[in-house]
């Protein structure tokens, strides 16, 4: 129940929601997804390009490990706040195997998804007023997590003319004496951009020279196409290893978005602080989910290789179909499962007597008329673009983009 605020002077009681939380915007990606799912539930033939989650089920052996774990009463209890020791060890082993980065279990905090790792990392790193450089287009959660921790996101925009990748020169122009952290994500959500090893070395060298921390989000590490030569930032820039937080999780690699297991890796003092926060906030990640994550990490990468083949095929389909629409320019993304076309050529026009000036209005129009759900670039700090996840079935992709082609023919 919500009621109108009482009239008269503001009192602590009448300020209903704190300013800190009142300023948070709802996750635009989850909102679009929820709207699409609600319309679908009403029987409308909506095709959703909104959510960033694989359409595949979690591989059987992982589910079987979870089912078994459910039957064992020891898994009906709390785990240590920072995570099961076996899972931390599995994360250490996986990090060595996949990135070549050597870490210890004391450098690992198991979180409720990569999302909570980002929140915890910024909470542990930032004091009020500390600035974080956020390359844009950015994933919608980063600025909110930074602000919640008292920090100030400073956006640096890289558009399609530079393949959505920032340069050290741009970062230098945005750096002040309050800058504490550089946020880095490759492959990127929302653009799918993948930085090459040389580009990562250049950004890392710049951050090191400036005495900054780096938060590197590696959640899409296994979804890199075309054999692009890339790597993990603290491995390519070992001088930064003591000032780097790596965020990762099982969600995208093993089709486990709903299990809510991620982690942060960082220097032990920072991880200890973040673990203390977690001990008061959530206690620990669901025990059974942690057991499932152990099975995922202990297994091989066959399932993700299979998914990657499908994503790669869908990537080519969606990009070429989008580029057939006059007014749409879609670069080929090198990783993740998002296409990020510029739709500036479609704006400033009338459609069915309705004038459309922004990508947000365009996304609404597309949902109304074509029953296709897409997240507008406004959610990622770059109006004039749309983000389409291609983690959905091939037929749905073809049908959805065909509807757009017809709508804008
Ligand atoms: N980082 C990026 C760049 C993401 O796109 C996502 C999921 N959308 C996450 C982190 C978090 O994933 P999860 O919380 O599901 O592990």
GROMACS .gro file of C-alpha atoms and ligand atoms in nm:
model
  425
    1UNK     CA    1   0.000   0.000   0.000
    2UNK     CA    2   0.131   0.346  -0.080
    3UNK     CA    3  -0.024   0.656   0.061
    4UNK     CA    4   0.018   1.021  -0.018
    5UNK     CA    5   0.280   1.197   0.190
    6UNK     CA    6   0.122   1.408   0.465
    7UNK     CA    7   0.119   1.778   0.389
    8UNK     CA    8   0.328   2.011   0.599
    9UNK     CA    9   0.697   2.022   0.670
   10UNK     CA   10   0.904   1.716   0.585
   11UNK     CA   11   0.983   1.504   0.889
   12UNK     CA   12   1.201   1.195   0.899
   13UNK     CA   13   0.879   0.990   0.894
   14UNK     CA   14   0.730   1.174   0.599
   15UNK     CA   15   1.039   1.128   0.385
   16UNK     CA   16   0.913   0.789   0.289
   17UNK     CA   17   1.196   0.646   0.084
   18UNK     CA   18   1.559   0.731   0.150
   19UNK     CA   19   1.723   0.964  -0.097
   20UNK     CA   20   1.986   0.700  -0.163
   21UNK     CA   21   1.735   0.437  -0.276
   22UNK     CA   22   1.483   0.685  -0.413
   23UNK     CA   23   1.743   0.783  -0.672
   24UNK     CA   24   1.787   0.429  -0.809
   25UNK     CA   25   1.622   0.356  -1.140
   26UNK     CA   26   1.462   0.018  -1.198
   27UNK     CA   27   1.682  -0.208  -1.408
   28UNK     CA   28   1.566  -0.122  -1.762
   29UNK     CA   29   1.667  -0.461  -1.896
   30UNK     CA   30   1.468  -0.650  -1.633
   31UNK     CA   31   1.176  -0.410  -1.689
   32UNK     CA   32   1.162  -0.476  -2.063
   33UNK     CA   33   1.191  -0.849  -1.997
   34UNK     CA   34   0.912  -0.840  -1.736
   35UNK     CA   35   0.684  -0.649  -1.975
   36UNK     CA   36   0.754  -0.896  -2.254
   37UNK     CA   37   0.685  -1.193  -2.024
   38UNK     CA   38   0.360  -1.034  -1.898
   39UNK     CA   39   0.236  -0.974  -2.254
   40UNK     CA   40   0.328  -1.330  -2.345
   41UNK     CA   41   0.133  -1.456  -2.044
   42UNK     CA   42  -0.170  -1.271  -2.186
   43UNK     CA   43  -0.128  -1.479  -2.499
   44UNK     CA   44   0.036  -1.211  -2.716
   45UNK     CA   45   0.303  -1.346  -2.955
   46UNK     CA   46   0.579  -1.129  -2.813
   47UNK     CA   47   0.939  -1.198  -2.907
   48UNK     CA   48   1.176  -1.083  -2.637
   49UNK     CA   49   1.525  -0.960  -2.723
   50UNK     CA   50   1.548  -0.797  -2.381
   51UNK     CA   51   1.697  -1.038  -2.132
   52UNK     CA   52   2.062  -1.129  -2.118
   53UNK     CA   53   2.019  -1.495  -2.048
   54UNK     CA   54   2.097  -1.807  -2.247
   55UNK     CA   55   1.788  -1.992  -2.368
   56UNK     CA   56   1.954  -2.330  -2.300
   57UNK     CA   57   1.877  -2.534  -1.989
   58UNK     CA   58   2.154  -2.580  -1.734
   59UNK     CA   59   2.361  -2.889  -1.835
   60UNK     CA   60   2.232  -3.215  -1.684
   61UNK     CA   61   2.538  -3.301  -1.475
   62UNK     CA   62   2.511  -2.970  -1.293
   63UNK     CA   63   2.140  -3.018  -1.223
   64UNK     CA   64   2.211  -3.376  -1.104
   65UNK     CA   65   2.471  -3.247  -0.857
   66UNK     CA   66   2.218  -3.001  -0.720
   67UNK     CA   67   1.948  -3.267  -0.688
   68UNK     CA   68   2.188  -3.486  -0.495
   69UNK     CA   69   2.293  -3.192  -0.276
   70UNK     CA   70   1.929  -3.127  -0.189
   71UNK     CA   71   1.905  -3.470  -0.029
   72UNK     CA   72   2.202  -3.417   0.200
   73UNK     CA   73   2.107  -3.241   0.526
   74UNK     CA   74   2.448  -3.078   0.550
   75UNK     CA   75   2.342  -2.861   0.260
   76UNK     CA   76   2.034  -2.744   0.447
   77UNK     CA   77   2.255  -2.523   0.663
   78UNK     CA   78   2.442  -2.194   0.633
   79UNK     CA   79   2.782  -2.205   0.468
   80UNK     CA   80   3.071  -1.976   0.562
   81UNK     CA   81   2.975  -1.620   0.456
   82UNK     CA   82   3.245  -1.605   0.190
   83UNK     CA   83   3.143  -1.936   0.032
   84UNK     CA   84   3.206  -2.310   0.063
   85UNK     CA   85   3.581  -2.380   0.084
   86UNK     CA   86   3.542  -2.639  -0.195
   87UNK     CA   87   3.381  -2.381  -0.420
   88UNK     CA   88   3.649  -2.123  -0.349
   89UNK     CA   89   3.910  -2.384  -0.442
   90UNK     CA   90   3.717  -2.470  -0.760
   91UNK     CA   91   3.717  -2.098  -0.849
   92UNK     CA   92   4.093  -2.079  -0.788
   93UNK     CA   93   4.145  -2.382  -1.016
   94UNK     CA   94   3.909  -2.253  -1.283
   95UNK     CA   95   4.078  -1.912  -1.283
   96UNK     CA   96   4.416  -2.076  -1.338
   97UNK     CA   97   4.276  -2.299  -1.614
   98UNK     CA   98   4.082  -2.033  -1.805
   99UNK     CA   99   4.281  -1.712  -1.746
  100UNK     CA  100   4.623  -1.824  -1.627
  101UNK     CA  101   4.578  -1.610  -1.315
  102UNK     CA  102   4.715  -1.748  -0.987
  103UNK     CA  103   4.505  -1.660  -0.682
  104UNK     CA  104   4.439  -1.807  -0.338
  105UNK     CA  105   4.105  -1.901  -0.179
  106UNK     CA  106   4.143  -1.603   0.058
  107UNK     CA  107   4.117  -1.378  -0.248
  108UNK     CA  108   3.773  -1.515  -0.341
  109UNK     CA  109   3.426  -1.410  -0.226
  110UNK     CA  110   3.129  -1.613  -0.353
  111UNK     CA  111   2.830  -1.386  -0.418
  112UNK     CA  112   2.467  -1.404  -0.531
  113UNK     CA  113   2.559  -1.365  -0.896
  114UNK     CA  114   2.813  -1.140  -1.060
  115UNK     CA  115   2.574  -0.855  -0.991
  116UNK     CA  116   2.623  -0.876  -0.617
  117UNK     CA  117   2.999  -0.910  -0.668
  118UNK     CA  118   2.996  -0.574  -0.847
  119UNK     CA  119   2.793  -0.417  -0.569
  120UNK     CA  120   3.023  -0.563  -0.301
  121UNK     CA  121   3.340  -0.464  -0.485
  122UNK     CA  122   3.234  -0.101  -0.522
  123UNK     CA  123   3.114  -0.094  -0.160
  124UNK     CA  124   3.458  -0.216  -0.055
  125UNK     CA  125   3.655   0.020  -0.280
  126UNK     CA  126   3.476   0.355  -0.274
  127UNK     CA  127   3.451   0.642  -0.031
  128UNK     CA  128   3.198   0.922  -0.085
  129UNK     CA  129   3.294   1.130  -0.385
  130UNK     CA  130   3.542   0.881  -0.532
  131UNK     CA  131   3.510   0.873  -0.909
  132UNK     CA  132   3.486   0.564  -1.125
  133UNK     CA  133   3.548   0.586  -1.499
  134UNK     CA  134   3.271   0.395  -1.674
  135UNK     CA  135   3.310   0.332  -2.046
  136UNK     CA  136   2.975   0.389  -2.220
  137UNK     CA  137   2.762   0.234  -2.354
  138UNK     CA  138   2.766   0.068  -2.012
  139UNK     CA  139   2.572  -0.214  -1.854
  140UNK     CA  140   2.287  -0.049  -1.668
  141UNK     CA  141   2.383  -0.184  -1.323
  142UNK     CA  142   2.731  -0.031  -1.298
  143UNK     CA  143   2.641   0.336  -1.233
  144UNK     CA  144   2.376   0.238  -0.978
  145UNK     CA  145   2.618   0.015  -0.787
  146UNK     CA  146   2.876   0.295  -0.790
  147UNK     CA  147   2.627   0.555  -0.664
  148UNK     CA  148   2.495   0.322  -0.393
  149UNK     CA  149   2.852   0.296  -0.267
  150UNK     CA  150   2.875   0.677  -0.255
  151UNK     CA  151   3.089   0.698  -0.568
  152UNK     CA  152   3.047   0.909  -0.878
  153UNK     CA  153   3.032   0.739  -1.219
  154UNK     CA  154   3.216   0.934  -1.489
  155UNK     CA  155   3.109   0.822  -1.833
  156UNK     CA  156   3.343   0.799  -2.129
  157UNK     CA  157   3.155   0.734  -2.452
  158UNK     CA  158   3.287   0.516  -2.732
  159UNK     CA  159   3.048   0.489  -3.026
  160UNK     CA  160   3.033   0.251  -3.322
  161UNK     CA  161   3.295   0.452  -3.515
  162UNK     CA  162   3.550   0.321  -3.264
  163UNK     CA  163   3.391  -0.023  -3.229
  164UNK     CA  164   3.252   0.081  -2.889
  165UNK     CA  165   3.601   0.066  -2.734
  166UNK     CA  166   3.755   0.347  -2.528
  167UNK     CA  167   4.115   0.460  -2.571
  168UNK     CA  168   4.371   0.563  -2.307
  169UNK     CA  169   4.353   0.918  -2.448
  170UNK     CA  170   3.981   0.935  -2.373
  171UNK     CA  171   4.035   0.796  -2.023
  172UNK     CA  172   4.309   1.049  -1.960
  173UNK     CA  173   4.071   1.331  -2.047
  174UNK     CA  174   3.818   1.199  -1.792
  175UNK     CA  175   4.067   1.139  -1.510
  176UNK     CA  176   4.073   1.375  -1.211
  177UNK     CA  177   4.240   1.357  -0.874
  178UNK     CA  178   3.920   1.199  -0.737
  179UNK     CA  179   3.940   0.909  -0.983
  180UNK     CA  180   3.993   0.582  -0.800
  181UNK     CA  181   3.872   0.304  -1.026
  182UNK     CA  182   3.855   0.218  -1.395
  183UNK     CA  183   3.567  -0.012  -1.479
  184UNK     CA  184   3.646  -0.255  -1.758
  185UNK     CA  185   3.433  -0.518  -1.928
  186UNK     CA  186   3.524  -0.733  -2.226
  187UNK     CA  187   3.331  -0.890  -2.394
  188UNK     CA  188   3.095  -0.607  -2.322
  189UNK     CA  189   2.733  -0.587  -2.232
  190UNK     CA  190   2.560  -0.406  -2.409
  191UNK     CA  191   2.780  -0.377  -2.719
  192UNK     CA  192   2.948  -0.718  -2.750
  193UNK     CA  193   3.281  -0.536  -2.804
  194UNK     CA  194   3.595  -0.738  -2.732
  195UNK     CA  195   3.922  -0.562  -2.655
  196UNK     CA  196   4.234  -0.723  -2.803
  197UNK     CA  197   4.525  -0.821  -2.579
  198UNK     CA  198   4.721  -0.516  -2.701
  199UNK     CA  199   4.431  -0.282  -2.630
  200UNK     CA  200   4.395  -0.428  -2.280
  201UNK     CA  201   4.768  -0.385  -2.215
  202UNK     CA  202   4.745  -0.021  -2.320
  203UNK     CA  203   4.448   0.051  -2.092
  204UNK     CA  204   4.612  -0.138  -1.804
  205UNK     CA  205   4.940   0.050  -1.847
  206UNK     CA  206   4.748   0.376  -1.836
  207UNK     CA  207   4.557   0.274  -1.520
  208UNK     CA  208   4.879   0.167  -1.353
  209UNK     CA  209   5.053   0.490  -1.441
  210UNK     CA  210   4.758   0.681  -1.293
  211UNK     CA  211   4.761   0.471  -0.974
  212UNK     CA  212   4.404   0.348  -1.025
  213UNK     CA  213   4.220   0.034  -0.929
  214UNK     CA  214   4.053  -0.168  -1.203
  215UNK     CA  215   3.733  -0.365  -1.174
  216UNK     CA  216   3.729  -0.609  -1.464
  217UNK     CA  217   3.406  -0.793  -1.538
  218UNK     CA  218   3.484  -1.125  -1.709
  219UNK     CA  219   3.137  -1.278  -1.702
  220UNK     CA  220   3.138  -1.331  -2.083
  221UNK     CA  221   3.498  -1.462  -2.100
  222UNK     CA  222   3.400  -1.781  -2.287
  223UNK     CA  223   3.189  -1.607  -2.548
  224UNK     CA  224   3.453  -1.462  -2.779
  225UNK     CA  225   3.413  -1.526  -3.153
  226UNK     CA  226   3.641  -1.519  -3.458
  227UNK     CA  227   3.944  -1.626  -3.251
  228UNK     CA  228   4.005  -1.270  -3.136
  229UNK     CA  229   4.329  -1.263  -2.939
  230UNK     CA  230   4.234  -1.136  -2.597
  231UNK     CA  231   4.290  -1.225  -2.231
  232UNK     CA  232   4.238  -1.144  -1.866
  233UNK     CA  233   4.352  -0.796  -1.763
  234UNK     CA  234   4.555  -0.889  -1.450
  235UNK     CA  235   4.739  -1.153  -1.654
  236UNK     CA  236   4.815  -0.915  -1.940
  237UNK     CA  237   4.901  -0.638  -1.692
  238UNK     CA  238   5.064  -0.820  -1.398
  239UNK     CA  239   5.175  -0.487  -1.249
  240UNK     CA  240   4.806  -0.422  -1.175
  241UNK     CA  241   4.734  -0.756  -1.010
  242UNK     CA  242   4.727  -0.613  -0.657
  243UNK     CA  243   4.486  -0.339  -0.766
  244UNK     CA  244   4.246  -0.545  -0.969
  245UNK     CA  245   3.910  -0.694  -0.881
  246UNK     CA  246   3.788  -0.966  -1.118
  247UNK     CA  247   3.414  -1.029  -1.134
  248UNK     CA  248   3.284  -1.352  -1.280
  249UNK     CA  249   3.012  -1.614  -1.235
  250UNK     CA  250   2.846  -1.925  -1.370
  251UNK     CA  251   2.539  -1.751  -1.516
  252UNK     CA  252   2.641  -1.701  -1.878
  253UNK     CA  253   2.899  -1.980  -1.919
  254UNK     CA  254   2.678  -2.262  -1.791
  255UNK     CA  255   2.329  -2.122  -1.860
  256UNK     CA  256   2.279  -2.077  -1.484
  257UNK     CA  257   2.129  -1.729  -1.454
  258UNK     CA  258   1.865  -1.843  -1.205
  259UNK     CA  259   2.104  -2.021  -0.969
  260UNK     CA  260   2.262  -1.693  -0.857
  261UNK     CA  261   2.627  -1.779  -0.814
  262UNK     CA  262   2.906  -1.536  -0.895
  263UNK     CA  263   3.227  -1.423  -0.731
  264UNK     CA  264   3.480  -1.151  -0.692
  265UNK     CA  265   3.855  -1.204  -0.679
  266UNK     CA  266   4.078  -0.935  -0.536
  267UNK     CA  267   4.347  -0.852  -0.282
  268UNK     CA  268   4.279  -1.019   0.054
  269UNK     CA  269   4.212  -0.696   0.248
  270UNK     CA  270   3.944  -0.588   0.002
  271UNK     CA  271   3.790  -0.935  -0.014
  272UNK     CA  272   3.783  -0.956   0.365
  273UNK     CA  273   3.597  -0.624   0.383
  274UNK     CA  274   3.347  -0.736   0.119
  275UNK     CA  275   3.301  -1.067   0.301
  276UNK     CA  276   3.222  -0.880   0.624
  277UNK     CA  277   2.955  -0.684   0.437
  278UNK     CA  278   2.810  -1.006   0.300
  279UNK     CA  279   2.806  -1.164   0.648
  280UNK     CA  280   2.556  -0.896   0.749
  281UNK     CA  281   2.367  -0.858   0.423
  282UNK     CA  282   2.296  -1.210   0.296
  283UNK     CA  283   2.502  -1.451   0.511
  284UNK     CA  284   2.587  -1.670   0.215
  285UNK     CA  285   2.482  -1.787  -0.129
  286UNK     CA  286   2.227  -2.074  -0.125
  287UNK     CA  287   2.418  -2.385  -0.029
  288UNK     CA  288   2.268  -2.605  -0.302
  289UNK     CA  289   2.350  -2.344  -0.566
  290UNK     CA  290   2.709  -2.342  -0.447
  291UNK     CA  291   2.719  -2.723  -0.484
  292UNK     CA  292   2.584  -2.687  -0.839
  293UNK     CA  293   2.854  -2.430  -0.914
  294UNK     CA  294   3.123  -2.671  -0.793
  295UNK     CA  295   2.995  -2.929  -1.042
  296UNK     CA  296   2.990  -2.666  -1.316
  297UNK     CA  297   3.345  -2.550  -1.257
  298UNK     CA  298   3.484  -2.899  -1.206
  299UNK     CA  299   3.340  -3.012  -1.539
  300UNK     CA  300   3.480  -2.930  -1.879
  301UNK     CA  301   3.378  -2.656  -2.121
  302UNK     CA  302   3.194  -2.877  -2.373
  303UNK     CA  303   2.852  -2.730  -2.297
  304UNK     CA  304   2.968  -2.370  -2.335
  305UNK     CA  305   3.147  -2.459  -2.661
  306UNK     CA  306   2.816  -2.594  -2.793
  307UNK     CA  307   2.627  -2.284  -2.685
  308UNK     CA  308   2.895  -2.064  -2.836
  309UNK     CA  309   2.853  -2.231  -3.175
  310UNK     CA  310   2.480  -2.155  -3.162
  311UNK     CA  311   2.536  -1.795  -3.045
  312UNK     CA  312   2.791  -1.740  -3.322
  313UNK     CA  313   2.539  -1.855  -3.586
  314UNK     CA  314   2.266  -1.635  -3.436
  315UNK     CA  315   2.506  -1.341  -3.419
  316UNK     CA  316   2.566  -1.355  -3.793
  317UNK     CA  317   2.194  -1.393  -3.866
  318UNK     CA  318   2.082  -1.103  -3.648
  319UNK     CA  319   2.355  -0.862  -3.760
  320UNK     CA  320   2.301  -0.922  -4.129
  321UNK     CA  321   1.921  -0.900  -4.097
  322UNK     CA  322   1.944  -0.578  -3.893
  323UNK     CA  323   2.175  -0.419  -4.147
  324UNK     CA  324   1.914  -0.487  -4.418
  325UNK     CA  325   1.691  -0.225  -4.253
  326UNK     CA  326   1.742   0.125  -4.392
  327UNK     CA  327   1.847   0.355  -4.108
  328UNK     CA  328   2.003   0.078  -3.896
  329UNK     CA  329   2.380   0.032  -3.866
  330UNK     CA  330   2.493  -0.273  -3.672
  331UNK     CA  331   2.863  -0.351  -3.627
  332UNK     CA  332   2.956  -0.718  -3.587
  333UNK     CA  333   3.004  -0.782  -3.215
  334UNK     CA  334   3.310  -0.990  -3.122
  335UNK     CA  335   3.167  -1.146  -2.807
  336UNK     CA  336   2.885  -1.198  -2.553
  337UNK     CA  337   2.535  -1.234  -2.702
  338UNK     CA  338   2.424  -0.880  -2.781
  339UNK     CA  339   2.389  -0.680  -3.100
  340UNK     CA  340   2.399  -0.304  -3.052
  341UNK     CA  341   2.281  -0.123  -3.364
  342UNK     CA  342   2.266   0.251  -3.410
  343UNK     CA  343   1.909   0.344  -3.505
  344UNK     CA  344   1.975   0.715  -3.545
  345UNK     CA  345   1.868   0.685  -3.910
  346UNK     CA  346   1.518   0.584  -3.799
  347UNK     CA  347   1.465   0.876  -3.560
  348UNK     CA  348   1.309   1.218  -3.620
  349UNK     CA  349   1.035   1.071  -3.841
  350UNK     CA  350   0.665   0.995  -3.825
  351UNK     CA  351   0.538   0.638  -3.814
  352UNK     CA  352   0.161   0.584  -3.837
  353UNK     CA  353   0.115   0.949  -3.747
  354UNK     CA  354   0.336   0.908  -3.439
  355UNK     CA  355   0.654   1.115  -3.427
  356UNK     CA  356   0.953   0.926  -3.293
  357UNK     CA  357   1.257   1.121  -3.180
  358UNK     CA  358   1.433   0.890  -2.935
  359UNK     CA  359   1.540   0.529  -2.919
  360UNK     CA  360   1.322   0.491  -2.606
  361UNK     CA  361   1.015   0.597  -2.807
  362UNK     CA  362   1.124   0.369  -3.089
  363UNK     CA  363   1.148   0.068  -2.856
  364UNK     CA  364   0.797   0.142  -2.727
  365UNK     CA  365   0.663   0.174  -3.079
  366UNK     CA  366   0.826  -0.154  -3.179
  367UNK     CA  367   0.673  -0.333  -2.880
  368UNK     CA  368   0.327  -0.188  -2.953
  369UNK     CA  369   0.326  -0.248  -3.326
  370UNK     CA  370   0.547  -0.550  -3.386
  371UNK     CA  371   0.528  -0.715  -3.043
  372UNK     CA  372   0.904  -0.728  -3.025
  373UNK     CA  373   1.074  -0.636  -2.694
  374UNK     CA  374   1.406  -0.452  -2.719
  375UNK     CA  375   1.599  -0.242  -2.467
  376UNK     CA  376   1.668   0.116  -2.581
  377UNK     CA  377   2.016   0.269  -2.562
  378UNK     CA  378   1.898   0.518  -2.299
  379UNK     CA  379   1.936   0.234  -2.046
  380UNK     CA  380   2.306   0.210  -2.131
  381UNK     CA  381   2.397   0.577  -2.138
  382UNK     CA  382   2.381   0.604  -2.517
  383UNK     CA  383   2.053   0.718  -2.674
  384UNK     CA  384   2.016   0.645  -3.043
  385UNK     CA  385   2.085   0.272  -3.012
  386UNK     CA  386   1.901  -0.050  -2.931
  387UNK     CA  387   2.033  -0.357  -2.756
  388UNK     CA  388   1.913  -0.694  -2.882
  389UNK     CA  389   2.012  -1.009  -2.700
  390UNK     CA  390   2.050  -1.299  -2.944
  391UNK     CA  391   2.037  -1.560  -2.670
  392UNK     CA  392   1.704  -1.684  -2.804
  393UNK     CA  393   1.606  -1.951  -3.055
  394UNK     CA  394   1.706  -1.914  -3.422
  395UNK     CA  395   1.343  -1.912  -3.539
  396UNK     CA  396   1.247  -1.643  -3.291
  397UNK     CA  397   1.539  -1.429  -3.403
  398UNK     CA  398   1.440  -1.458  -3.768
  399UNK     CA  399   1.072  -1.395  -3.694
  400UNK     CA  400   1.148  -1.099  -3.465
  401UNK     CA  401   1.383  -0.922  -3.703
  402UNK     CA  402   1.154  -0.995  -3.999
  403UNK     CA  403   0.881  -0.808  -3.810
  404UNK     CA  404   1.118  -0.511  -3.774
  405UNK     CA  405   1.207  -0.526  -4.142
  406UNK     CA  406   0.836  -0.511  -4.228
  407UNK     CA  407   0.766  -0.235  -3.977
  408UNK     CA  408   1.035  -0.009  -4.124
  409UNK     CA  409   1.003  -0.112  -4.492
  410LIG     N1  410   2.819  -0.843  -1.569
  410LIG     C1  411   2.763  -0.826  -1.687
  410LIG     C2  412   2.835  -0.746  -1.790
  410LIG     C3  413   2.637  -0.881  -1.715
  410LIG     O1  414   2.582  -0.863  -1.835
  410LIG     C4  415   2.570  -0.954  -1.615
  410LIG     C5  416   2.432  -1.012  -1.638
  410LIG     N2  417   2.346  -0.940  -1.716
  410LIG     C6  418   2.634  -0.969  -1.492
  410LIG     C7  419   2.759  -0.913  -1.472
  410LIG     C8  420   2.573  -1.039  -1.375
  410LIG     O2  421   2.529  -1.163  -1.396
  410LIG     P1  422   2.472  -1.251  -1.276
  410LIG     O3  423   2.440  -1.159  -1.162
  410LIG     O4  424   2.351  -1.315  -1.332
  410LIG     O5  425   2.581  -1.344  -1.240
   0.00000   0.00000   0.00000
